[in-house]
mmCIF file with all atom_site columns, C-alpha atoms in Angstrom:
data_model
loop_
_atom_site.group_PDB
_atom_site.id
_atom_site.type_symbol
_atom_site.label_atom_id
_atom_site.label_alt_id
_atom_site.label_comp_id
_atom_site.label_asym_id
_atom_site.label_entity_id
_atom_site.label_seq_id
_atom_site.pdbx_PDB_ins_code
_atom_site.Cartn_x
_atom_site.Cartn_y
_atom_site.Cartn_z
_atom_site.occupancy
_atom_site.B_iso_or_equiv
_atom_site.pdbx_formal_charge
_atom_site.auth_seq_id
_atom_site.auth_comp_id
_atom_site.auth_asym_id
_atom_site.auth_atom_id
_atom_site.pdbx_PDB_model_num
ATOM 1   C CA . UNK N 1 1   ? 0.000   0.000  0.000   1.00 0.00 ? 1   UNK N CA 1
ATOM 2   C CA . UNK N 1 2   ? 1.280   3.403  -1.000  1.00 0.00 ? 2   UNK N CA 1
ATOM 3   C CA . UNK N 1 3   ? 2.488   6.052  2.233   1.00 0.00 ? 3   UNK N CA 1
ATOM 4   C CA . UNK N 1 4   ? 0.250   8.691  2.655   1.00 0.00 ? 4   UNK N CA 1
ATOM 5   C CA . UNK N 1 5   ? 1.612   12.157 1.823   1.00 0.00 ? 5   UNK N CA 1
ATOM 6   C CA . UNK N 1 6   ? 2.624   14.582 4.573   1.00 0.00 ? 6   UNK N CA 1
ATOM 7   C CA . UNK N 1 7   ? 0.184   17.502 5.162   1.00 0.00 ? 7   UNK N CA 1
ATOM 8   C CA . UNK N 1 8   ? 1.837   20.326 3.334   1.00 0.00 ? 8   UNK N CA 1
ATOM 9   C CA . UNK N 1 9   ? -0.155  23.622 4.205   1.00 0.00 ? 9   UNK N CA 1
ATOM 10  C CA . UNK N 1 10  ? -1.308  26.059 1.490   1.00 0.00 ? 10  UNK N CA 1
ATOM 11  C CA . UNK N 1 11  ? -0.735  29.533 1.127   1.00 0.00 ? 11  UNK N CA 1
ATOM 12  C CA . UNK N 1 12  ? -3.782  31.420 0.836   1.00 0.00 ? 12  UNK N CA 1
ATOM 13  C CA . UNK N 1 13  ? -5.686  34.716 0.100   1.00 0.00 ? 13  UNK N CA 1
ATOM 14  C CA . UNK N 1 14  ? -9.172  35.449 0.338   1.00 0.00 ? 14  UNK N CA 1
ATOM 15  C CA . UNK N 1 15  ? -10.780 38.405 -0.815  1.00 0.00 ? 15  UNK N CA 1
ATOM 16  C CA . UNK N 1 16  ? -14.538 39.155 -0.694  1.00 0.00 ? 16  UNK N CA 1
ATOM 17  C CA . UNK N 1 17  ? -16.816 41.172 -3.211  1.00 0.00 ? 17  UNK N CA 1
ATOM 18  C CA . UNK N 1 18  ? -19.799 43.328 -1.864  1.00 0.00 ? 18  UNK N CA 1
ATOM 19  C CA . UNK N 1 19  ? -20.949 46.822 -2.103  1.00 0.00 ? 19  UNK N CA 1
ATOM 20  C CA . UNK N 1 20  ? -23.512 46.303 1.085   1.00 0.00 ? 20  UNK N CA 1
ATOM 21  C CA . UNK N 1 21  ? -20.827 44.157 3.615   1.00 0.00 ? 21  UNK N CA 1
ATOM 22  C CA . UNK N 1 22  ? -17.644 45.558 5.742   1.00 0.00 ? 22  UNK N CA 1
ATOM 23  C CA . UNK N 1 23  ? -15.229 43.617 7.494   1.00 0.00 ? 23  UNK N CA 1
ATOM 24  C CA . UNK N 1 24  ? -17.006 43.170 10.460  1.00 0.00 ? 24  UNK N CA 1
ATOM 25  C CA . UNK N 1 25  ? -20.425 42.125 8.057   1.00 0.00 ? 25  UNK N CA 1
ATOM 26  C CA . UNK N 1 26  ? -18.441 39.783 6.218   1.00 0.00 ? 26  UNK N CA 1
ATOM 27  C CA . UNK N 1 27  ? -19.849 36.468 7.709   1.00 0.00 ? 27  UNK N CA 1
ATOM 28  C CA . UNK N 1 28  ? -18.692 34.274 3.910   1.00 0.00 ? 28  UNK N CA 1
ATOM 29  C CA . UNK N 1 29  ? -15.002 35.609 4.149   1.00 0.00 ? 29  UNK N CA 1
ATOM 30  C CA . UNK N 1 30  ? -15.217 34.632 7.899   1.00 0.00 ? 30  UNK N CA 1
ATOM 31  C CA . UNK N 1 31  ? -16.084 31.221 6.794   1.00 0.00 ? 31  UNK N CA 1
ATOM 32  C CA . UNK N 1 32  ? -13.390 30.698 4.738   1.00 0.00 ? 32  UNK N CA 1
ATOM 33  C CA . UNK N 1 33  ? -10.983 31.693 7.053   1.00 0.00 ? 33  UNK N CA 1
ATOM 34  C CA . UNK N 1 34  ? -12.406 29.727 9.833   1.00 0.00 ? 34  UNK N CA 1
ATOM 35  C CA . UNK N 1 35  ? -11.809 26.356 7.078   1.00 0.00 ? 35  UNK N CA 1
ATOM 36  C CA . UNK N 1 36  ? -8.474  27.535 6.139   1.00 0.00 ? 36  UNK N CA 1
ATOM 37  C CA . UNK N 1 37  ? -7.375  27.645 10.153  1.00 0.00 ? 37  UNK N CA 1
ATOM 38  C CA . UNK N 1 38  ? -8.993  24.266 10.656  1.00 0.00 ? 38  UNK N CA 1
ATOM 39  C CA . UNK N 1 39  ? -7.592  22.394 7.756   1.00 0.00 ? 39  UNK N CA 1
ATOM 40  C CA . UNK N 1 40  ? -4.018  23.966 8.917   1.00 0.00 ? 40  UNK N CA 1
ATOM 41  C CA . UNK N 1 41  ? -3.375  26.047 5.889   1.00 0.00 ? 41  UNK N CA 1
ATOM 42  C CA . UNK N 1 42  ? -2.296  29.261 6.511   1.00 0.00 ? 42  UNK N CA 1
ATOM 43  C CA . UNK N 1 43  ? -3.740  32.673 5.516   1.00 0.00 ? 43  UNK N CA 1
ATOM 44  C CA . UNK N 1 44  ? -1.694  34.667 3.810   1.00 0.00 ? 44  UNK N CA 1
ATOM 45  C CA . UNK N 1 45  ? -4.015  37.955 3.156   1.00 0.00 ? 45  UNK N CA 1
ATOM 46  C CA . UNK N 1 46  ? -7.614  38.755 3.319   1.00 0.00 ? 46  UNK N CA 1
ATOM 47  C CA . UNK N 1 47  ? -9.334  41.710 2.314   1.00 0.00 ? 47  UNK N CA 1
ATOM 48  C CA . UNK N 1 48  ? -12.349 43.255 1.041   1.00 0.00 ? 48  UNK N CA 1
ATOM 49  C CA . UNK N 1 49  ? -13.114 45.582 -1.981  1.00 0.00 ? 49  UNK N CA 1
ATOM 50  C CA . UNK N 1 50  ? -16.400 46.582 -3.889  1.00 0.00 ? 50  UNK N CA 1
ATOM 51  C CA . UNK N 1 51  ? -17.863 44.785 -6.898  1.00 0.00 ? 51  UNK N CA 1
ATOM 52  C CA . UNK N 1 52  ? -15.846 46.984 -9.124  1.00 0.00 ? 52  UNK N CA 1
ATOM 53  C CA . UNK N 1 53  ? -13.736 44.570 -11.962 1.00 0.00 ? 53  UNK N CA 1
ATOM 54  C CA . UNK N 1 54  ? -10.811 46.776 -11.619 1.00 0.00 ? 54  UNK N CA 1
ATOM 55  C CA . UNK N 1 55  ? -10.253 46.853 -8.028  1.00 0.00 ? 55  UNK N CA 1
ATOM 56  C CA . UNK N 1 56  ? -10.934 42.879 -7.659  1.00 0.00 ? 56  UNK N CA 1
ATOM 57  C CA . UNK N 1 57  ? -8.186  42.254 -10.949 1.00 0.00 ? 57  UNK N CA 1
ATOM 58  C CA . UNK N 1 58  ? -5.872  44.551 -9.192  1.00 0.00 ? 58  UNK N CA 1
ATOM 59  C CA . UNK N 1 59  ? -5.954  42.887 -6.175  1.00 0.00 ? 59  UNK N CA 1
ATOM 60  C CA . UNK N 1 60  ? -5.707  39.472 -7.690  1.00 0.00 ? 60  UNK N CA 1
ATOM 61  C CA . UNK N 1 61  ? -3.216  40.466 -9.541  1.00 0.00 ? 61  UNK N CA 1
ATOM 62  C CA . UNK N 1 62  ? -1.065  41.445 -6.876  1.00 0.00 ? 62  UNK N CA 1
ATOM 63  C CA . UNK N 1 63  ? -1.623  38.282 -5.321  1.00 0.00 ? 63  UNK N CA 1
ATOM 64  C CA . UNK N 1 64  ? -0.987  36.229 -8.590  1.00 0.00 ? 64  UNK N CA 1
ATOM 65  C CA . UNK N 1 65  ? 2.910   38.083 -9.015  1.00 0.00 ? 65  UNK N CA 1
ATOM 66  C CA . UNK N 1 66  ? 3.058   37.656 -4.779  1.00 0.00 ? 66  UNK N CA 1
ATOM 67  C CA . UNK N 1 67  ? 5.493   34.428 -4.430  1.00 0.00 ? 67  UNK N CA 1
ATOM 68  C CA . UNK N 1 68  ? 4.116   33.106 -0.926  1.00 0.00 ? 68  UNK N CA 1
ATOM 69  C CA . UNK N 1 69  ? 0.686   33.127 -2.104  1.00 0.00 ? 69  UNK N CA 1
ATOM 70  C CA . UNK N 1 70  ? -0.144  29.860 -3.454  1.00 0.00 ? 70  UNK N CA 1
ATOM 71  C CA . UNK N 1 71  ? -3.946  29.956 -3.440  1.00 0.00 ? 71  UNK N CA 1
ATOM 72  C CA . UNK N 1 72  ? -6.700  32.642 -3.783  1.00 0.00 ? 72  UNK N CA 1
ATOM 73  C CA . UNK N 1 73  ? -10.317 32.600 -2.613  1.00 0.00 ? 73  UNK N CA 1
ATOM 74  C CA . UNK N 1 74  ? -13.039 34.825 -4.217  1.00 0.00 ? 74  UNK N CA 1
ATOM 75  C CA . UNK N 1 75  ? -16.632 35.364 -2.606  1.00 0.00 ? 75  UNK N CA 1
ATOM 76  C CA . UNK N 1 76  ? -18.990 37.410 -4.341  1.00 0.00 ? 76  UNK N CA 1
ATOM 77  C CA . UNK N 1 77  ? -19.333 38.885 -7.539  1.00 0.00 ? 77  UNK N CA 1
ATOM 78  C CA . UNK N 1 78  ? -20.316 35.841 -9.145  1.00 0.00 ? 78  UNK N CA 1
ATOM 79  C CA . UNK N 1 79  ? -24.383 36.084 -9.790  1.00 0.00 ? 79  UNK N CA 1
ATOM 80  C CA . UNK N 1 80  ? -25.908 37.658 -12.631 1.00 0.00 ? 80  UNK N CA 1
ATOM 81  C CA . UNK N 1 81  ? -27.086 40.634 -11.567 1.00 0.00 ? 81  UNK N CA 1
ATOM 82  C CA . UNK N 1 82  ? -25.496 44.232 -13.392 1.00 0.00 ? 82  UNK N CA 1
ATOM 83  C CA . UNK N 1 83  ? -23.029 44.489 -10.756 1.00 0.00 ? 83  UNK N CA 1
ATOM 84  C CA . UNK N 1 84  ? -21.549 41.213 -10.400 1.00 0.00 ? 84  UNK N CA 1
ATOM 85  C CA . UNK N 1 85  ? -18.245 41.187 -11.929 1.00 0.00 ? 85  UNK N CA 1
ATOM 86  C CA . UNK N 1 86  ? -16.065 38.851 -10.395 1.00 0.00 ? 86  UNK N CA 1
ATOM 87  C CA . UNK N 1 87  ? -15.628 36.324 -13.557 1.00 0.00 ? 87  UNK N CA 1
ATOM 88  C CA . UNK N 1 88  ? -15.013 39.194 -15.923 1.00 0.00 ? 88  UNK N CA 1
ATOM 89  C CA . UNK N 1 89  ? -12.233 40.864 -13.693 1.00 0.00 ? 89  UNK N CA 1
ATOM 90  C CA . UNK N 1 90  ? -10.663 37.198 -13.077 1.00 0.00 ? 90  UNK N CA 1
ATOM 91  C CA . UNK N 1 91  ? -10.835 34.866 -16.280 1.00 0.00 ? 91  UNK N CA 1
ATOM 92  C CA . UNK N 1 92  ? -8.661  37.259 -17.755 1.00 0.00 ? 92  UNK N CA 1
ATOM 93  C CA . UNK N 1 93  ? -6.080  37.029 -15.415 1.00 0.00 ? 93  UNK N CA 1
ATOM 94  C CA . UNK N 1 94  ? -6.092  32.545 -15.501 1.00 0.00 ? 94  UNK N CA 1
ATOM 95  C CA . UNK N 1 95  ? -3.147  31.230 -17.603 1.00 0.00 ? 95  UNK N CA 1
ATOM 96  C CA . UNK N 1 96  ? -5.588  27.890 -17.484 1.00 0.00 ? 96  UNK N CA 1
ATOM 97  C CA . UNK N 1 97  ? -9.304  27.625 -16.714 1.00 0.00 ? 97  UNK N CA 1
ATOM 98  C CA . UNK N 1 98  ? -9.969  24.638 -14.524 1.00 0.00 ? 98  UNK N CA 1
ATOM 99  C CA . UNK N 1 99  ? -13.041 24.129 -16.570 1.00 0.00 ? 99  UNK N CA 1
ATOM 100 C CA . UNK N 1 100 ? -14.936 21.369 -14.395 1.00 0.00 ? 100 UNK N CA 1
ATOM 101 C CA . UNK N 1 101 ? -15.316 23.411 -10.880 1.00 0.00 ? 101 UNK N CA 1
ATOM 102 C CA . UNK N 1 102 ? -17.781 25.643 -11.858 1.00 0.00 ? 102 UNK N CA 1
ATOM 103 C CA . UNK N 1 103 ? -19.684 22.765 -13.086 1.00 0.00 ? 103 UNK N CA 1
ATOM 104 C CA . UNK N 1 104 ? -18.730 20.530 -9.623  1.00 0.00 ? 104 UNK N CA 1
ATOM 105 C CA . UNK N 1 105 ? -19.537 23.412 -7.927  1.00 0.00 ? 105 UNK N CA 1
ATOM 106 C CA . UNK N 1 106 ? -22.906 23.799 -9.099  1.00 0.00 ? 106 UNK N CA 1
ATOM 107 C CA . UNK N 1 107 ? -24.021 20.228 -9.040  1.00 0.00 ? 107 UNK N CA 1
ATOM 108 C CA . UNK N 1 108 ? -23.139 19.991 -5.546  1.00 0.00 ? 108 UNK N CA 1
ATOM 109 C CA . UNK N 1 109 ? -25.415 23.517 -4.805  1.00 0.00 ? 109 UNK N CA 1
ATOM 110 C CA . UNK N 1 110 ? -28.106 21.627 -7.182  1.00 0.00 ? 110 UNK N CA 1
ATOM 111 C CA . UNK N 1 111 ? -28.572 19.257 -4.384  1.00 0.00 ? 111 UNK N CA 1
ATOM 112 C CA . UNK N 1 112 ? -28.574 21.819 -1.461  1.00 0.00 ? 112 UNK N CA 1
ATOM 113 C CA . UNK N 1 113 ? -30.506 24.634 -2.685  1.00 0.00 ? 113 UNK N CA 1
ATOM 114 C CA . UNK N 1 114 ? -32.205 23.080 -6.309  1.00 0.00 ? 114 UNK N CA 1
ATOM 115 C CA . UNK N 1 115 ? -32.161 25.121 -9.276  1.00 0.00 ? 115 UNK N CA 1
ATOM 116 C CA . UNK N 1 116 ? -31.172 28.586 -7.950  1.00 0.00 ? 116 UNK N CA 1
ATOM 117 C CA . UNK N 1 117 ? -27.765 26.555 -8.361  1.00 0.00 ? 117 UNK N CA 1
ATOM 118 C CA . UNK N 1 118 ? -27.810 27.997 -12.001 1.00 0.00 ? 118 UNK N CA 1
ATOM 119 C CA . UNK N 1 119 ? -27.452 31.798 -10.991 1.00 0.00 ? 119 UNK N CA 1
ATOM 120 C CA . UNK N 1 120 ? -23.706 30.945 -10.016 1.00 0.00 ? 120 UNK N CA 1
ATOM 121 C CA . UNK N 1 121 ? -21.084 31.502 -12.415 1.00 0.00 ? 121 UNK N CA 1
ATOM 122 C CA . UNK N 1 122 ? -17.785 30.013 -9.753  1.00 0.00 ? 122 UNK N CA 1
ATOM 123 C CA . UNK N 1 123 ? -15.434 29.700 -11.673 1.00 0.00 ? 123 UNK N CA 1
ATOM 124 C CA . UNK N 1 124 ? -11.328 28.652 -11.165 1.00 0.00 ? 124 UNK N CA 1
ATOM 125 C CA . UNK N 1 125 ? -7.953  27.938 -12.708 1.00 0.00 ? 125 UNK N CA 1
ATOM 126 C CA . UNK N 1 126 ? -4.266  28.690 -12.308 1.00 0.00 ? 126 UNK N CA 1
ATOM 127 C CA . UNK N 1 127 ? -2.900  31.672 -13.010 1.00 0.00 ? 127 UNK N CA 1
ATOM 128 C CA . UNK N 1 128 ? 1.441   32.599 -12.570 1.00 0.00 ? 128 UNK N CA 1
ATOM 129 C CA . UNK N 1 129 ? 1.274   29.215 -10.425 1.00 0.00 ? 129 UNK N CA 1
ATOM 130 C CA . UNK N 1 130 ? -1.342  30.489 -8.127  1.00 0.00 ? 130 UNK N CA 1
ATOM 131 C CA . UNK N 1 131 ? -4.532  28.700 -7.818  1.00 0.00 ? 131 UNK N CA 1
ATOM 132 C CA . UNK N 1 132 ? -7.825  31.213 -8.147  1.00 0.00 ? 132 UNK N CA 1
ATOM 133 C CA . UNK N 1 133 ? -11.034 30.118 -7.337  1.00 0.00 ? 133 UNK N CA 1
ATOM 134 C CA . UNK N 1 134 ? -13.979 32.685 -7.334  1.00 0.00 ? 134 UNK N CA 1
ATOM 135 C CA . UNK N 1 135 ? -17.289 31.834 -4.924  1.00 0.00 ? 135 UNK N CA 1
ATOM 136 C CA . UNK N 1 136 ? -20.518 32.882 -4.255  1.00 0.00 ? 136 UNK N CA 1
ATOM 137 C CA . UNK N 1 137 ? -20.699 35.326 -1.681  1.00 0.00 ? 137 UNK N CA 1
ATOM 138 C CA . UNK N 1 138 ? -23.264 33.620 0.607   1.00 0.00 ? 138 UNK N CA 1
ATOM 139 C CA . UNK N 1 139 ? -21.368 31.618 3.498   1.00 0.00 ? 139 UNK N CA 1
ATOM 140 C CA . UNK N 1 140 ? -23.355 28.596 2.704   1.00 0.00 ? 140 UNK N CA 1
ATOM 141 C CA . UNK N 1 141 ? -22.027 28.757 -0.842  1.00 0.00 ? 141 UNK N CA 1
ATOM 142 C CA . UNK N 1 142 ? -18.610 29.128 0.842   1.00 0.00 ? 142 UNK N CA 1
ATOM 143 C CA . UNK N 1 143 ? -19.165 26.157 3.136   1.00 0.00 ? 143 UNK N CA 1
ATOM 144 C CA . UNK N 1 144 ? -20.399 24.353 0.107   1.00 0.00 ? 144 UNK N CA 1
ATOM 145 C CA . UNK N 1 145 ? -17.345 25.204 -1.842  1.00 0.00 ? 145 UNK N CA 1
ATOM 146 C CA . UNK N 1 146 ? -14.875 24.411 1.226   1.00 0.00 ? 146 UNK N CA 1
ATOM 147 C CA . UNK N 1 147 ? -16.354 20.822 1.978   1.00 0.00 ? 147 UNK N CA 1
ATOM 148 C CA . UNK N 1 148 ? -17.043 19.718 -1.463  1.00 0.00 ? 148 UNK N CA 1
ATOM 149 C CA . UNK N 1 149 ? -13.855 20.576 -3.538  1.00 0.00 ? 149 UNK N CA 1
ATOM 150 C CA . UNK N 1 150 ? -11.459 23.195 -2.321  1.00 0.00 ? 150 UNK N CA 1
ATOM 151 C CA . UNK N 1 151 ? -10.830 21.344 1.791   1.00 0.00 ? 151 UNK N CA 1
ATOM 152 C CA . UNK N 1 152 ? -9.887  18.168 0.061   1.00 0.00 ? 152 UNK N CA 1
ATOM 153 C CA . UNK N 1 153 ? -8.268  19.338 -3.183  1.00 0.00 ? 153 UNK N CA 1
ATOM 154 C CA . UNK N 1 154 ? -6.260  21.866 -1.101  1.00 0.00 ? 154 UNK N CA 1
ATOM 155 C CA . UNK N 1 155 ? -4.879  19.005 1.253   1.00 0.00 ? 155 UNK N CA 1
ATOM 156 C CA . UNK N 1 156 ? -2.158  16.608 -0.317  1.00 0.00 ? 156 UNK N CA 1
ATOM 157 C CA . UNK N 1 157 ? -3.295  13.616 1.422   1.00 0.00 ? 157 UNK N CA 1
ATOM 158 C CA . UNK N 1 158 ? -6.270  13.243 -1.145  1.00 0.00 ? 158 UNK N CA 1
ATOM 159 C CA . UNK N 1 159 ? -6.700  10.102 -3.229  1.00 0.00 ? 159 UNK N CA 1
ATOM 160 C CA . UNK N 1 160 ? -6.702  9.921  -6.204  1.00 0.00 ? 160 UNK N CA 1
ATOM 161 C CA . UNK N 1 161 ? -5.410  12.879 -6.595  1.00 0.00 ? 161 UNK N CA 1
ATOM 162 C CA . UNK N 1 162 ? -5.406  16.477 -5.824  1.00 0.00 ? 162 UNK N CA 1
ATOM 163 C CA . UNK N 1 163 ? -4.558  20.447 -6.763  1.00 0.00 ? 163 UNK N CA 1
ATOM 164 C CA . UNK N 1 164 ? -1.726  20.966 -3.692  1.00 0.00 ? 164 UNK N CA 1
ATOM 165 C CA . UNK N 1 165 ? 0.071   18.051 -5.031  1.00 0.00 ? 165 UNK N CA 1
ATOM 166 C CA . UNK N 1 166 ? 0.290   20.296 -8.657  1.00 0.00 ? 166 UNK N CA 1
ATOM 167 C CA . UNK N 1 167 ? 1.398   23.193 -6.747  1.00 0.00 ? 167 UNK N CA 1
ATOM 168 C CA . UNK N 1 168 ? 5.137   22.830 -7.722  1.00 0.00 ? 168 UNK N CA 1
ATOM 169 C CA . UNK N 1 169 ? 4.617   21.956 -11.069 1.00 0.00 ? 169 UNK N CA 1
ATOM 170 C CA . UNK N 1 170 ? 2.422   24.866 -12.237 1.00 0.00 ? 170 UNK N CA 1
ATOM 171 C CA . UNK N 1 171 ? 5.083   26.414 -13.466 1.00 0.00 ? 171 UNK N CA 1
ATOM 172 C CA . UNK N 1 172 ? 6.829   24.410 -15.862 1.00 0.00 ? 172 UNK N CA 1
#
């Protein structure tokens, strides 16, 4: 039987999108950074800016050319209302779309919360090495996105496989 992996923890950011939260409001970016702690990842940044595409890309950006940052967590932004913007100030910025999370990401909603599941447009991929993955801003969506993909993708001891194990090779 192969050895399990060591837990290697992830660098990560997390930024949240909203026009109507501040920090102390901000109950999905809590979430995330509650999961992070728990899994033993570390958090490498967290802040919060307004659905506006061009603050969000800068500060992804800025987090994309940051070395020590390794992952980056979205919430908000990612409906269909006029001011969502998240997944036009992002999928610019990925090198490589990671095509099937929005999908997994939705399917596992569909089964929590039915058909609104369709209004999200999550979306993720790689981007300068740095994993980006952009959430609903509702902390269930969050919780959701933390238990179904990103906890166990994040953590190397996952079998088959999983995205911290990729981590060094991104760049090639």
């Amino acid at each position: 039987m192969p050895e399990t992996p060591e837990f290697i923890p992830v660098a990560i950011a997390v930024l949240t999108v909203s026009d109507s939260r501040g920090a102390t409001e901000d109950r999905s970016g809590a979430v995330l950074v509650e999961a992070i702690h728990e899994a033993g990842h570390t958090l490498e940044d967290r802040r919060l800016v307004p659905d506006d595409r061009y603050r969000i890309r800068a500060v992804v950006s800025q987090w994309i050319a940051d070395p020590h940052v390794q992952a980056i967590v979205t919430t908000g932004g990612t409906g269909v209302t006029g001011r969502d913007g998240t997944p036009e100030a992002v999928a610019p910025l990925l090198d490589k779309p990671l095509e099937g999370f929005g999908e997994l990401f939705r399917s596992l909603s569909f089964a929590e919360i039915g058909a609104a599941a369709l209004q999200s447009r999550a979306l993720a991929g790689v981007a300068n090495g740095t994993w980006v993955f952009c959430l609903p801003g509702s902390p269930g969506a969050c919780r959701t996105a933390w238990n179904g993909i990103l906890g166990p993708q994040l953590d190397r001891r996952t079998r088959p496989c999983n995205l911290a194990a990729l981590l060094p090779r991104l760049k090639e």
